[in-house]
PDB file of C-alpha atoms in Angstrom:
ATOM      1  CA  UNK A1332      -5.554 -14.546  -0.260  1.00  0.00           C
ATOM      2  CA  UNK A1333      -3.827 -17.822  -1.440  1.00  0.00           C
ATOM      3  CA  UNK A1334      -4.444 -21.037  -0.385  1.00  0.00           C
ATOM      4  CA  UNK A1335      -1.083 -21.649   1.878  1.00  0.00           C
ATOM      5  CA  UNK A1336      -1.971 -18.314   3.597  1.00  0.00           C
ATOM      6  CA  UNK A1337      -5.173 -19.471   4.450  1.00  0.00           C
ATOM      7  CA  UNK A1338      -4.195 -22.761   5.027  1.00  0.00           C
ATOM      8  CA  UNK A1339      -1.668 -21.145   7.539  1.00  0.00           C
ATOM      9  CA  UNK A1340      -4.368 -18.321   9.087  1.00  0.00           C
ATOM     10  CA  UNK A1341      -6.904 -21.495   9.878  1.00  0.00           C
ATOM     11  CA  UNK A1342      -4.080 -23.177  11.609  1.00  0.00           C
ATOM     12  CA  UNK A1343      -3.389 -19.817  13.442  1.00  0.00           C
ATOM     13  CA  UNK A1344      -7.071 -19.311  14.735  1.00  0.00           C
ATOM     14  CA  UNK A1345      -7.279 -22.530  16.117  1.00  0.00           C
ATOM     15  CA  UNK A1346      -4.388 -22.541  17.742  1.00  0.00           C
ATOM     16  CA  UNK A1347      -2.217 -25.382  16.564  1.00  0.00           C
ATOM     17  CA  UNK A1348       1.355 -24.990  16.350  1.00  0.00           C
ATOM     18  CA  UNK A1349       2.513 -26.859  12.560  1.00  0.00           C
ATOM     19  CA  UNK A1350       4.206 -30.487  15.354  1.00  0.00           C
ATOM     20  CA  UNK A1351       0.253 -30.245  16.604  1.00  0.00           C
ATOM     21  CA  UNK A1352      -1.336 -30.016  13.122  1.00  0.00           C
ATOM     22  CA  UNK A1353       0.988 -32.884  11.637  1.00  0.00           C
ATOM     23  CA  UNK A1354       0.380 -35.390  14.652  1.00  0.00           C
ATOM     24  CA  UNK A1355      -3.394 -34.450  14.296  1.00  0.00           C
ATOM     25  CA  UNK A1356      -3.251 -35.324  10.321  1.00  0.00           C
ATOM     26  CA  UNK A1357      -0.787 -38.443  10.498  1.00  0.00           C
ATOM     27  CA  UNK A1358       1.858 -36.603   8.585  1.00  0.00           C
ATOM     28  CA  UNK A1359       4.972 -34.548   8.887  1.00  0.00           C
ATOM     29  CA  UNK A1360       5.693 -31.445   9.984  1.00  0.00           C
ATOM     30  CA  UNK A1361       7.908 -30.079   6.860  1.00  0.00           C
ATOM     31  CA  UNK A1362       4.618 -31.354   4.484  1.00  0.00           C
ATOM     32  CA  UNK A1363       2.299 -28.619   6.704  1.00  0.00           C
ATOM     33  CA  UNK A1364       5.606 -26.316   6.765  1.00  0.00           C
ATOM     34  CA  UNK A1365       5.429 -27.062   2.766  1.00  0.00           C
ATOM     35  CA  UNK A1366       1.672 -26.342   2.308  1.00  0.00           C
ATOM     36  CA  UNK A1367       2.299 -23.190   4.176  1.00  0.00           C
ATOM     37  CA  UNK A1368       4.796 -21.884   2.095  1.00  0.00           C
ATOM     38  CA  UNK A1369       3.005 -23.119  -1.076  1.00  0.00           C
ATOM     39  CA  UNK A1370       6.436 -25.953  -2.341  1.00  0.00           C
ATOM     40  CA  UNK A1371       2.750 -27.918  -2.156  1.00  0.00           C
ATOM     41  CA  UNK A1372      -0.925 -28.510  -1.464  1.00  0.00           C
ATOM     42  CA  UNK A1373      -2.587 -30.827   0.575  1.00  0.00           C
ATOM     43  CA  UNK A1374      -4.229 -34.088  -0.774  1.00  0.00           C
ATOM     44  CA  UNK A1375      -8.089 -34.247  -0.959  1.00  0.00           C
ATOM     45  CA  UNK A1376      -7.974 -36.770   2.411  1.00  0.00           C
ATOM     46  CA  UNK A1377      -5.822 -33.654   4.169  1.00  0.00           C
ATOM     47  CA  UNK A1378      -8.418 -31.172   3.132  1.00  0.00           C
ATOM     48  CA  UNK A1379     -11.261 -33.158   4.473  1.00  0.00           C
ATOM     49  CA  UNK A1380      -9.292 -34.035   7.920  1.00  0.00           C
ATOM     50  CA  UNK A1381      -8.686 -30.437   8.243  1.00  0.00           C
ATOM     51  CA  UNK A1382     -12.377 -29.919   6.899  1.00  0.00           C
ATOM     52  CA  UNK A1383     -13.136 -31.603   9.837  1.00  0.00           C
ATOM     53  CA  UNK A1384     -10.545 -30.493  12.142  1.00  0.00           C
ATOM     54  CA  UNK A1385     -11.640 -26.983  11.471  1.00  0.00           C
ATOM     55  CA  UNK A1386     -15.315 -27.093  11.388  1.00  0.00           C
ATOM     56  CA  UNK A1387     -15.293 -25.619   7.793  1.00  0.00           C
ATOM     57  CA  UNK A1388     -16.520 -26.665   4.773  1.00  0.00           C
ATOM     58  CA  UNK A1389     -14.143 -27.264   1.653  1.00  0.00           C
ATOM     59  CA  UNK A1390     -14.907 -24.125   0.238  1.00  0.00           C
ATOM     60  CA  UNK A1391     -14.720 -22.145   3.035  1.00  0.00           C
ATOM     61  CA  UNK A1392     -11.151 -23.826   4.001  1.00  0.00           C
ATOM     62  CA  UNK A1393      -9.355 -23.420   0.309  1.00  0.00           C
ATOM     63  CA  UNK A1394     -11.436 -19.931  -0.796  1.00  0.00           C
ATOM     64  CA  UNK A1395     -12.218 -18.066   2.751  1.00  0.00           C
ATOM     65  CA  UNK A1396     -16.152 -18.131   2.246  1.00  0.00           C
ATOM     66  CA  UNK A1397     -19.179 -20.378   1.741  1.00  0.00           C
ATOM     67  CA  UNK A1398     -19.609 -21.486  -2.120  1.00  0.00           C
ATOM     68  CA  UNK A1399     -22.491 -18.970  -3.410  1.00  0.00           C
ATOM     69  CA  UNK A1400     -25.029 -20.720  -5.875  1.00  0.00           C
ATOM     70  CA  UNK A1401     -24.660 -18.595  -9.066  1.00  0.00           C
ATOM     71  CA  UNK A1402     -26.546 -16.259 -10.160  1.00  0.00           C
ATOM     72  CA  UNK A1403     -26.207 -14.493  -6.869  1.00  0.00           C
ATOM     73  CA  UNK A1404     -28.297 -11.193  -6.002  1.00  0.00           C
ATOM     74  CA  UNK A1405     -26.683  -8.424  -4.603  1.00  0.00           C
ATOM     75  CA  UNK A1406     -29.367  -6.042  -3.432  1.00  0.00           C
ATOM     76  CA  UNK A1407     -32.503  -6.452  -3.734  1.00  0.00           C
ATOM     77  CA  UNK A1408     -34.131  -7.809  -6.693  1.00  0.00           C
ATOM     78  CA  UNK A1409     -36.985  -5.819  -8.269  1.00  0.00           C
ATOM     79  CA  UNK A1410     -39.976  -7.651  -9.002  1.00  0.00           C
ATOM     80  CA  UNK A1411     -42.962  -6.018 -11.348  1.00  0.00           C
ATOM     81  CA  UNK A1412     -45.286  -8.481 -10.492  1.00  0.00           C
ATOM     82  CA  UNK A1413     -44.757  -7.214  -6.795  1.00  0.00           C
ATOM     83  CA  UNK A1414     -46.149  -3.892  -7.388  1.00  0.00           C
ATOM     84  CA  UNK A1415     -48.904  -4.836  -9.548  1.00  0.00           C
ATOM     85  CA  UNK A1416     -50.352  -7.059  -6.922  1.00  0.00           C
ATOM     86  CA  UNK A1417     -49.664  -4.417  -4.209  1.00  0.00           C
ATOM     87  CA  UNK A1418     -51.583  -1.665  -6.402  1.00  0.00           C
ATOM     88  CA  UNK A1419     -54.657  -4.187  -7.120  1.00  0.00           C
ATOM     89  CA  UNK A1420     -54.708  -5.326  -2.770  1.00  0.00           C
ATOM     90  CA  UNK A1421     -54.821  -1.549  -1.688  1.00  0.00           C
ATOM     91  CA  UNK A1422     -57.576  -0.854  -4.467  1.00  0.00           C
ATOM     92  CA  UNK A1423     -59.550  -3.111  -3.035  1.00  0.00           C
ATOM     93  CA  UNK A1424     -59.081  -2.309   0.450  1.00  0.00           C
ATOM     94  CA  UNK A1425     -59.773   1.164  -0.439  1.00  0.00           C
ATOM     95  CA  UNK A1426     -63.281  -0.240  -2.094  1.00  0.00           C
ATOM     96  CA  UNK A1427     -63.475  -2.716   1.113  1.00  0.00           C
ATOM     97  CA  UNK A1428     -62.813   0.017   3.510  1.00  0.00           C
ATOM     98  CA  UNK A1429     -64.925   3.428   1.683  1.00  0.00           C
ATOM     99  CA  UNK A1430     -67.543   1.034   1.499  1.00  0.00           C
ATOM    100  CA  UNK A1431     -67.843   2.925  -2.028  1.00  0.00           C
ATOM    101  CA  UNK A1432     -68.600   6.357  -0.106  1.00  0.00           C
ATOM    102  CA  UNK A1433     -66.701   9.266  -2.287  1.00  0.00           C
ATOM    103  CA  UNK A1434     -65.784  10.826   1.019  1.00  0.00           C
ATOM    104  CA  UNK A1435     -63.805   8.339   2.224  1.00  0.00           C
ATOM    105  CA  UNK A1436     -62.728   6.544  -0.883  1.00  0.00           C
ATOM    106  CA  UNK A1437     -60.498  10.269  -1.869  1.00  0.00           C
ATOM    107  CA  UNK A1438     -58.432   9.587   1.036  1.00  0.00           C
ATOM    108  CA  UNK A1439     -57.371   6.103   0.018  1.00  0.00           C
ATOM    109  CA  UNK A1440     -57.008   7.263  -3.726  1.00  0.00           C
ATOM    110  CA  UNK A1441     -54.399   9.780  -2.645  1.00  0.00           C
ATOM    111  CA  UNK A1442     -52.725   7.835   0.137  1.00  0.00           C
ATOM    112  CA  UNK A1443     -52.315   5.447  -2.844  1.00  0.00           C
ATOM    113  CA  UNK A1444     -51.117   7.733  -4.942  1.00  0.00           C
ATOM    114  CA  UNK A1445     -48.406   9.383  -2.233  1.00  0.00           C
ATOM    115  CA  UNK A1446     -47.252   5.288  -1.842  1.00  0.00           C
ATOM    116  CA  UNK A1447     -46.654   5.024  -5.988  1.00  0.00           C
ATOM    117  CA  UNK A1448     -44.993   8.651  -6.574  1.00  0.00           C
ATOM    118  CA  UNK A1449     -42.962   8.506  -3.808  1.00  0.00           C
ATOM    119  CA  UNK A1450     -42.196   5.400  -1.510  1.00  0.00           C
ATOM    120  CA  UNK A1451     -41.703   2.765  -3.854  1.00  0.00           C
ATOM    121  CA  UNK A1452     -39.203   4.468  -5.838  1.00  0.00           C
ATOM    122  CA  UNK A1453     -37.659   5.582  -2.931  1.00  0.00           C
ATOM    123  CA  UNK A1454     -37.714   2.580  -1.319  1.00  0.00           C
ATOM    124  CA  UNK A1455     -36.399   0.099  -5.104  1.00  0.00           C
ATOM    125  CA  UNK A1456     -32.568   0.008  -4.730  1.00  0.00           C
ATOM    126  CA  UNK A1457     -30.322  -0.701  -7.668  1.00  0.00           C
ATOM    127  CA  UNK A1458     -29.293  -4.334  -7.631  1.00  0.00           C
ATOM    128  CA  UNK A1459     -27.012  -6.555  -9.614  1.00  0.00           C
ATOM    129  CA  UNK A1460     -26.093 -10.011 -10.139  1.00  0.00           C
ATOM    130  CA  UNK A1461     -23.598 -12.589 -10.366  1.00  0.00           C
ATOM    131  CA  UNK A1462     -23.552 -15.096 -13.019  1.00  0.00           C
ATOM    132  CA  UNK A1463     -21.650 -17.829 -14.456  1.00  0.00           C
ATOM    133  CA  UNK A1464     -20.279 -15.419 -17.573  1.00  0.00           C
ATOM    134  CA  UNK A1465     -21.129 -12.029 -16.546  1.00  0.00           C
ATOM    135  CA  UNK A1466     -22.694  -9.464 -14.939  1.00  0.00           C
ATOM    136  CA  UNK A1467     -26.110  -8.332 -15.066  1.00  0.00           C
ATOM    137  CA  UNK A1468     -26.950  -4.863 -13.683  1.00  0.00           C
ATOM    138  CA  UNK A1469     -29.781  -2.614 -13.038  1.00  0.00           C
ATOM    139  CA  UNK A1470     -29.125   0.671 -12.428  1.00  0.00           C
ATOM    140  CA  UNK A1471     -32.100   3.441 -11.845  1.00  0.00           C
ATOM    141  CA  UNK A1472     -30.157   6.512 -12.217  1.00  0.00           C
ATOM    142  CA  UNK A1473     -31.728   9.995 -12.117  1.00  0.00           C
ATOM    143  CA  UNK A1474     -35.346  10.666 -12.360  1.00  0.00           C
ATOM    144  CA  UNK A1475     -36.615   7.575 -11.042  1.00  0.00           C
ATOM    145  CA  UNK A1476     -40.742   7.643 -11.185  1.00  0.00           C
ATOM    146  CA  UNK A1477     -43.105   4.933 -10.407  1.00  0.00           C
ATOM    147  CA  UNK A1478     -43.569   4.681 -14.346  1.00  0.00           C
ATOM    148  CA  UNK A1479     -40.466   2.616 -14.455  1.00  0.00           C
ATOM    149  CA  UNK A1480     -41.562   0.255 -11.739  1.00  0.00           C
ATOM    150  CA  UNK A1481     -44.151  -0.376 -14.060  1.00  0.00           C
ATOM    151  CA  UNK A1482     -41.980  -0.840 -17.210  1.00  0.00           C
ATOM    152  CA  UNK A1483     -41.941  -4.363 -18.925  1.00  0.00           C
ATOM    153  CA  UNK A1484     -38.616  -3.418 -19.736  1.00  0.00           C
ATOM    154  CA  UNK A1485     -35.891  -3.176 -17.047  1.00  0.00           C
ATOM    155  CA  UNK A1486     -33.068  -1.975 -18.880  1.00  0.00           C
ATOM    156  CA  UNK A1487     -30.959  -4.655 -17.690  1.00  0.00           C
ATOM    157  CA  UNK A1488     -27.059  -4.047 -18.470  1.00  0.00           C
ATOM    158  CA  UNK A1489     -25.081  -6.942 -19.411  1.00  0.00           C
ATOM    159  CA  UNK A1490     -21.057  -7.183 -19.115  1.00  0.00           C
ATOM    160  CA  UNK A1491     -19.547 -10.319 -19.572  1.00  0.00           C
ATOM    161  CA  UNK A1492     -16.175 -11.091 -17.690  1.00  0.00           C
ATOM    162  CA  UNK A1493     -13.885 -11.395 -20.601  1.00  0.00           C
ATOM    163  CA  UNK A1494     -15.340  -7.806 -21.703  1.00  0.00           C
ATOM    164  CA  UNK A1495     -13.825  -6.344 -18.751  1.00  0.00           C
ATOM    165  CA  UNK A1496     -10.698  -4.715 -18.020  1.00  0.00           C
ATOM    166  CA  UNK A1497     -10.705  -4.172 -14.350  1.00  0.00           C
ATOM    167  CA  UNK A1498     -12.555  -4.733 -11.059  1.00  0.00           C
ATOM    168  CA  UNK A1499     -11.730  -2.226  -7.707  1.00  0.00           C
ATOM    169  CA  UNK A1500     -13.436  -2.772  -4.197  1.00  0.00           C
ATOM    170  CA  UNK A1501     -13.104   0.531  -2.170  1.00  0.00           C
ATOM    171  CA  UNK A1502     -14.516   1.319   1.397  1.00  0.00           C
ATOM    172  CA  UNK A1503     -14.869   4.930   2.437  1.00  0.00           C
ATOM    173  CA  UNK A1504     -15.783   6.178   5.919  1.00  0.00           C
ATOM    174  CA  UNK A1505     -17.948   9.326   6.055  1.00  0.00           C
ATOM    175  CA  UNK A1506     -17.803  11.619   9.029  1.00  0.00           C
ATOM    176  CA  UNK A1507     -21.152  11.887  10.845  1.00  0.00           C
ATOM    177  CA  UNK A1508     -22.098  15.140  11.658  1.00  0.00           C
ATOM    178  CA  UNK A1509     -24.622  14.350  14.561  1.00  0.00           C
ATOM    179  CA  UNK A1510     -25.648  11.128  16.757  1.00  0.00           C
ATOM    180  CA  UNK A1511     -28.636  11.281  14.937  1.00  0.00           C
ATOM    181  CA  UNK A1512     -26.633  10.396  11.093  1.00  0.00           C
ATOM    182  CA  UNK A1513     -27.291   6.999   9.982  1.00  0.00           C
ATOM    183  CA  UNK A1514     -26.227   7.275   6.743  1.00  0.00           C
ATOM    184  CA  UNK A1515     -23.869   4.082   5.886  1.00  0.00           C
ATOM    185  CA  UNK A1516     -20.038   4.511   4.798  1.00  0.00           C
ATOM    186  CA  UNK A1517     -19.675   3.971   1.315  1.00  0.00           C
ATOM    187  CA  UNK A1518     -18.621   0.737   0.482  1.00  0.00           C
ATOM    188  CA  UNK A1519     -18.518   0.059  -3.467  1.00  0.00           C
ATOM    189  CA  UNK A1520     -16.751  -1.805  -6.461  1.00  0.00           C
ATOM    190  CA  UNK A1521     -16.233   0.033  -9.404  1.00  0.00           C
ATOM    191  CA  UNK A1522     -16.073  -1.890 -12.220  1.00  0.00           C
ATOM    192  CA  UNK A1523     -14.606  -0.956 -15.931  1.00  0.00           C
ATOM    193  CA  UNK A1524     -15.487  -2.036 -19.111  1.00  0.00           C
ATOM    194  CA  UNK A1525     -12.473  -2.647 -22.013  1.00  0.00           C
ATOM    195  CA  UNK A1526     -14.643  -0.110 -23.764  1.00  0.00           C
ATOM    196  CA  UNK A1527     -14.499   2.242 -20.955  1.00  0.00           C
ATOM    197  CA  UNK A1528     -17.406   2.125 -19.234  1.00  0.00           C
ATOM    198  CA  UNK A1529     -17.630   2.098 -15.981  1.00  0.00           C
ATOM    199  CA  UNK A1530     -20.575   1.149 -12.877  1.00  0.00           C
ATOM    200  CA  UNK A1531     -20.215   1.864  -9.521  1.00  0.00           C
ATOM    201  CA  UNK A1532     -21.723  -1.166  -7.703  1.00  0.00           C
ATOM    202  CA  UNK A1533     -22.751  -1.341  -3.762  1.00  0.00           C
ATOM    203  CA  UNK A1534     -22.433  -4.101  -1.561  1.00  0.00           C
ATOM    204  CA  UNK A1535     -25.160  -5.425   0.153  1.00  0.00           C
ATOM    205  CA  UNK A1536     -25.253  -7.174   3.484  1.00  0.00           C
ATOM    206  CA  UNK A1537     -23.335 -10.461   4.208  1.00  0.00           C
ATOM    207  CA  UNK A1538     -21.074  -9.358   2.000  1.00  0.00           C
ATOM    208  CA  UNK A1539     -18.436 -11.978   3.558  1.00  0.00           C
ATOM    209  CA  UNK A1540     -20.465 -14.592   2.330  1.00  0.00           C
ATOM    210  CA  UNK A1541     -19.441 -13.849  -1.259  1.00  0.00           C
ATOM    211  CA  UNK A1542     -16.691 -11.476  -1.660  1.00  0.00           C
ATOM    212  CA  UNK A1543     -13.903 -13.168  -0.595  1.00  0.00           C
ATOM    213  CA  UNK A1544     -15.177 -16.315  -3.581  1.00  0.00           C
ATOM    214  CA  UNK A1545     -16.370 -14.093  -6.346  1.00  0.00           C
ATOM    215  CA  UNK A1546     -12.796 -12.214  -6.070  1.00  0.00           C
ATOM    216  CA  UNK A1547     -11.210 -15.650  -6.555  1.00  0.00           C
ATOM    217  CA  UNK A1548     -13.726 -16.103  -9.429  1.00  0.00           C
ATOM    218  CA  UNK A1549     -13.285 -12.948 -11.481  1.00  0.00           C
ATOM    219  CA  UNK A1550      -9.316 -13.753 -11.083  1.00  0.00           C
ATOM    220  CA  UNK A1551      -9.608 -17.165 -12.570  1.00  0.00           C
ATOM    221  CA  UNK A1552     -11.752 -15.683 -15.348  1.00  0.00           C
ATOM    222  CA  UNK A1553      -8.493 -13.356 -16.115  1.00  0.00           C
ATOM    223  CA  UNK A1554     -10.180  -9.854 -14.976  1.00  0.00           C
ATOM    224  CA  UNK A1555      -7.563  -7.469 -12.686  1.00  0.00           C
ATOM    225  CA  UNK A1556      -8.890  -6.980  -8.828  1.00  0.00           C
ATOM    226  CA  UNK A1557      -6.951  -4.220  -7.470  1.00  0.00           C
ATOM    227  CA  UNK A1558      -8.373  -4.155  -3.722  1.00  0.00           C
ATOM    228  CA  UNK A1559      -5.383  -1.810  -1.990  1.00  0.00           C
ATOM    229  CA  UNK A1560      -6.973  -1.489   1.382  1.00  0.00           C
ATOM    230  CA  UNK A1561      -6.602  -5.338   1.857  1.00  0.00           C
ATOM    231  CA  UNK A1562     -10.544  -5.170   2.247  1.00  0.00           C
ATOM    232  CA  UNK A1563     -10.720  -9.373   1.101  1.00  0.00           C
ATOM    233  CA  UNK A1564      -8.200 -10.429   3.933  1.00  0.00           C
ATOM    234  CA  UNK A1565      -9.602  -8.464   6.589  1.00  0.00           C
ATOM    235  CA  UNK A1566     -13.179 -10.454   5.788  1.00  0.00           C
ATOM    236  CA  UNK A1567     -11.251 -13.673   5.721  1.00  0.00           C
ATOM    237  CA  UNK A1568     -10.359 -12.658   9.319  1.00  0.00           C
ATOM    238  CA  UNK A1569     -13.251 -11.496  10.585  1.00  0.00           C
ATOM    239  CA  UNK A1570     -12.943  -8.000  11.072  1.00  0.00           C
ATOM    240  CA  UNK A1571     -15.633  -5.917  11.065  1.00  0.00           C
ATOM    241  CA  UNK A1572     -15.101  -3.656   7.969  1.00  0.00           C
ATOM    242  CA  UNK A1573     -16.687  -0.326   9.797  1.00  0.00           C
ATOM    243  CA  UNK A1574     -14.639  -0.701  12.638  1.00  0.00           C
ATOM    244  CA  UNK A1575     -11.488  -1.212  10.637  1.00  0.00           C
ATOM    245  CA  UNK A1576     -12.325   1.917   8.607  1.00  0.00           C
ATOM    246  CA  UNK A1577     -13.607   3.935  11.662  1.00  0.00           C
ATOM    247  CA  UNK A1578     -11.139   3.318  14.327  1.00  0.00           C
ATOM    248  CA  UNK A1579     -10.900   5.711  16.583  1.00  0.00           C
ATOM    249  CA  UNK A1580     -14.305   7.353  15.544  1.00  0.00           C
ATOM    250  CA  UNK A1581     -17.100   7.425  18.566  1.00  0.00           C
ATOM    251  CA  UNK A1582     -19.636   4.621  18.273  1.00  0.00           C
ATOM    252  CA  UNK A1583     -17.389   2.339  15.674  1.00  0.00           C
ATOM    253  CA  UNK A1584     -18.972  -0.776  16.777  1.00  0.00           C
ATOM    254  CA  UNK A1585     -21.169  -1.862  14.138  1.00  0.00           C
ATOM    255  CA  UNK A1586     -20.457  -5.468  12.126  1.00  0.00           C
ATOM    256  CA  UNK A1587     -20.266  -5.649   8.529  1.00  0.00           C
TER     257      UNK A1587
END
């Protein structure tokens, strides 16, 4: 969204007609008409007035979200260290616990061993960050076992901006079969190399805090956004992205 539409949906939501906005800034009505329709831009003392006017910060005002420090995490950032330390506290409150007795110590051995083989990599989601010249990716793929947790090496992918050739955000509902399906809608942006590769990338929560920017950002950096369903406007709005994508679906209530 550019910055006379936003300039123009603020002005909208707060429910000032472009005569109220001018007397409230000290200037005329054709120089909001003029923002509006991008013939100009407002000086830094307009921004801040409106800055204030608003309740919004700068960034917020001219880009549609809060300025995100980089290198942003989207996901949840695996840490080795983590595990390690987890492993060595439930050894020795197995030891603490068994009192050293073989009978009871087995238990703890194998409840230890269920956690390792099975809930932590079930539980280690791919992640992936945003920096100032690329991205940086982790992806687990197939046959994830606790032995990668354990890895020094995390495979990190690397893709800088001016390496790629196109970015596309897509949301896609899923039906739910029964009340009891939880399962999330899919909710994604696929992102292609020059070279042609490609990674499929989810969105974590509070993802209005740093779409809406790090759309503006890849754009400035020359990469293509195609985002068809309008997915960056309806965030600048407010909408709640499952109840856009779900309407008329029973129980399509959820936020973002």
């Amino acid at each position: 969204m550019r910055l006379q539409e936003l300039l123009k949906q603020q002005r909208l939501q707060n429910h000032y007609t472009q005569a109220q906005l001018a007397e409230k800034l000290f200037v005329s009505t054709q120089a909001v008409s003029k923002w509006e329709h991008g013939q100009s831009v407002p000086t830094i003392d307009n921004l801040l007035m409106l800055s204030d006017l608003y309740n919004l910060s700068i960034d917020e005002l001219v880009q549609g979200s809060p300025f995100f420090k980089k290198p942003y995490v989207v996901g949840h950032r695996y840490r080795r260290s983590r595990v390690i330390m987890f492993m060595i506290g439930w050894l020795i409150v197995s030891v603490i616990f068994s009192g050293l007795n073989p009978k009871t110590w087995y238990v703890f051995a194998i409840t230890l061993m269920f956690i390792a083989g099975f809930l932590l990599p079930l539980m280690t989601k791919d992640y992936w960050i945003i920096e100032r010249d690329e991205l940086t990716i982790r992806q687990y793929g197939q046959g994830f076992t606790f032995q990668k947790l354990l890895a020094k090496d995390q495979h990190l992918q690397h893709v800088r901006y001016d390496d790629l050739a196109q970015v596309t955000i897509k949301y896609l509902s899923r039906e739910h079969i029964t009340v009891f399906d939880f399962a999330p809608d899919s909710f994604k942006m696929w992102v292609t190399a020059k070279d042609g590769r490609q990674w499929a990338l989810d969105f974590g929560a509070h993802v209005q805090d740093f779409l809406p920017q790090f759309v503006n950002y890849l754009q400035r950096q020359g990469v293509t956004v195609n985002d068809d369903q309008q997915i960056v406007d309806l965030l600048l709005r407010g909408e709640s992205l499952y109840n856009h994508f779900n309407a008329g679906k029973s129980g399509a209530t959820k936020a973002n």
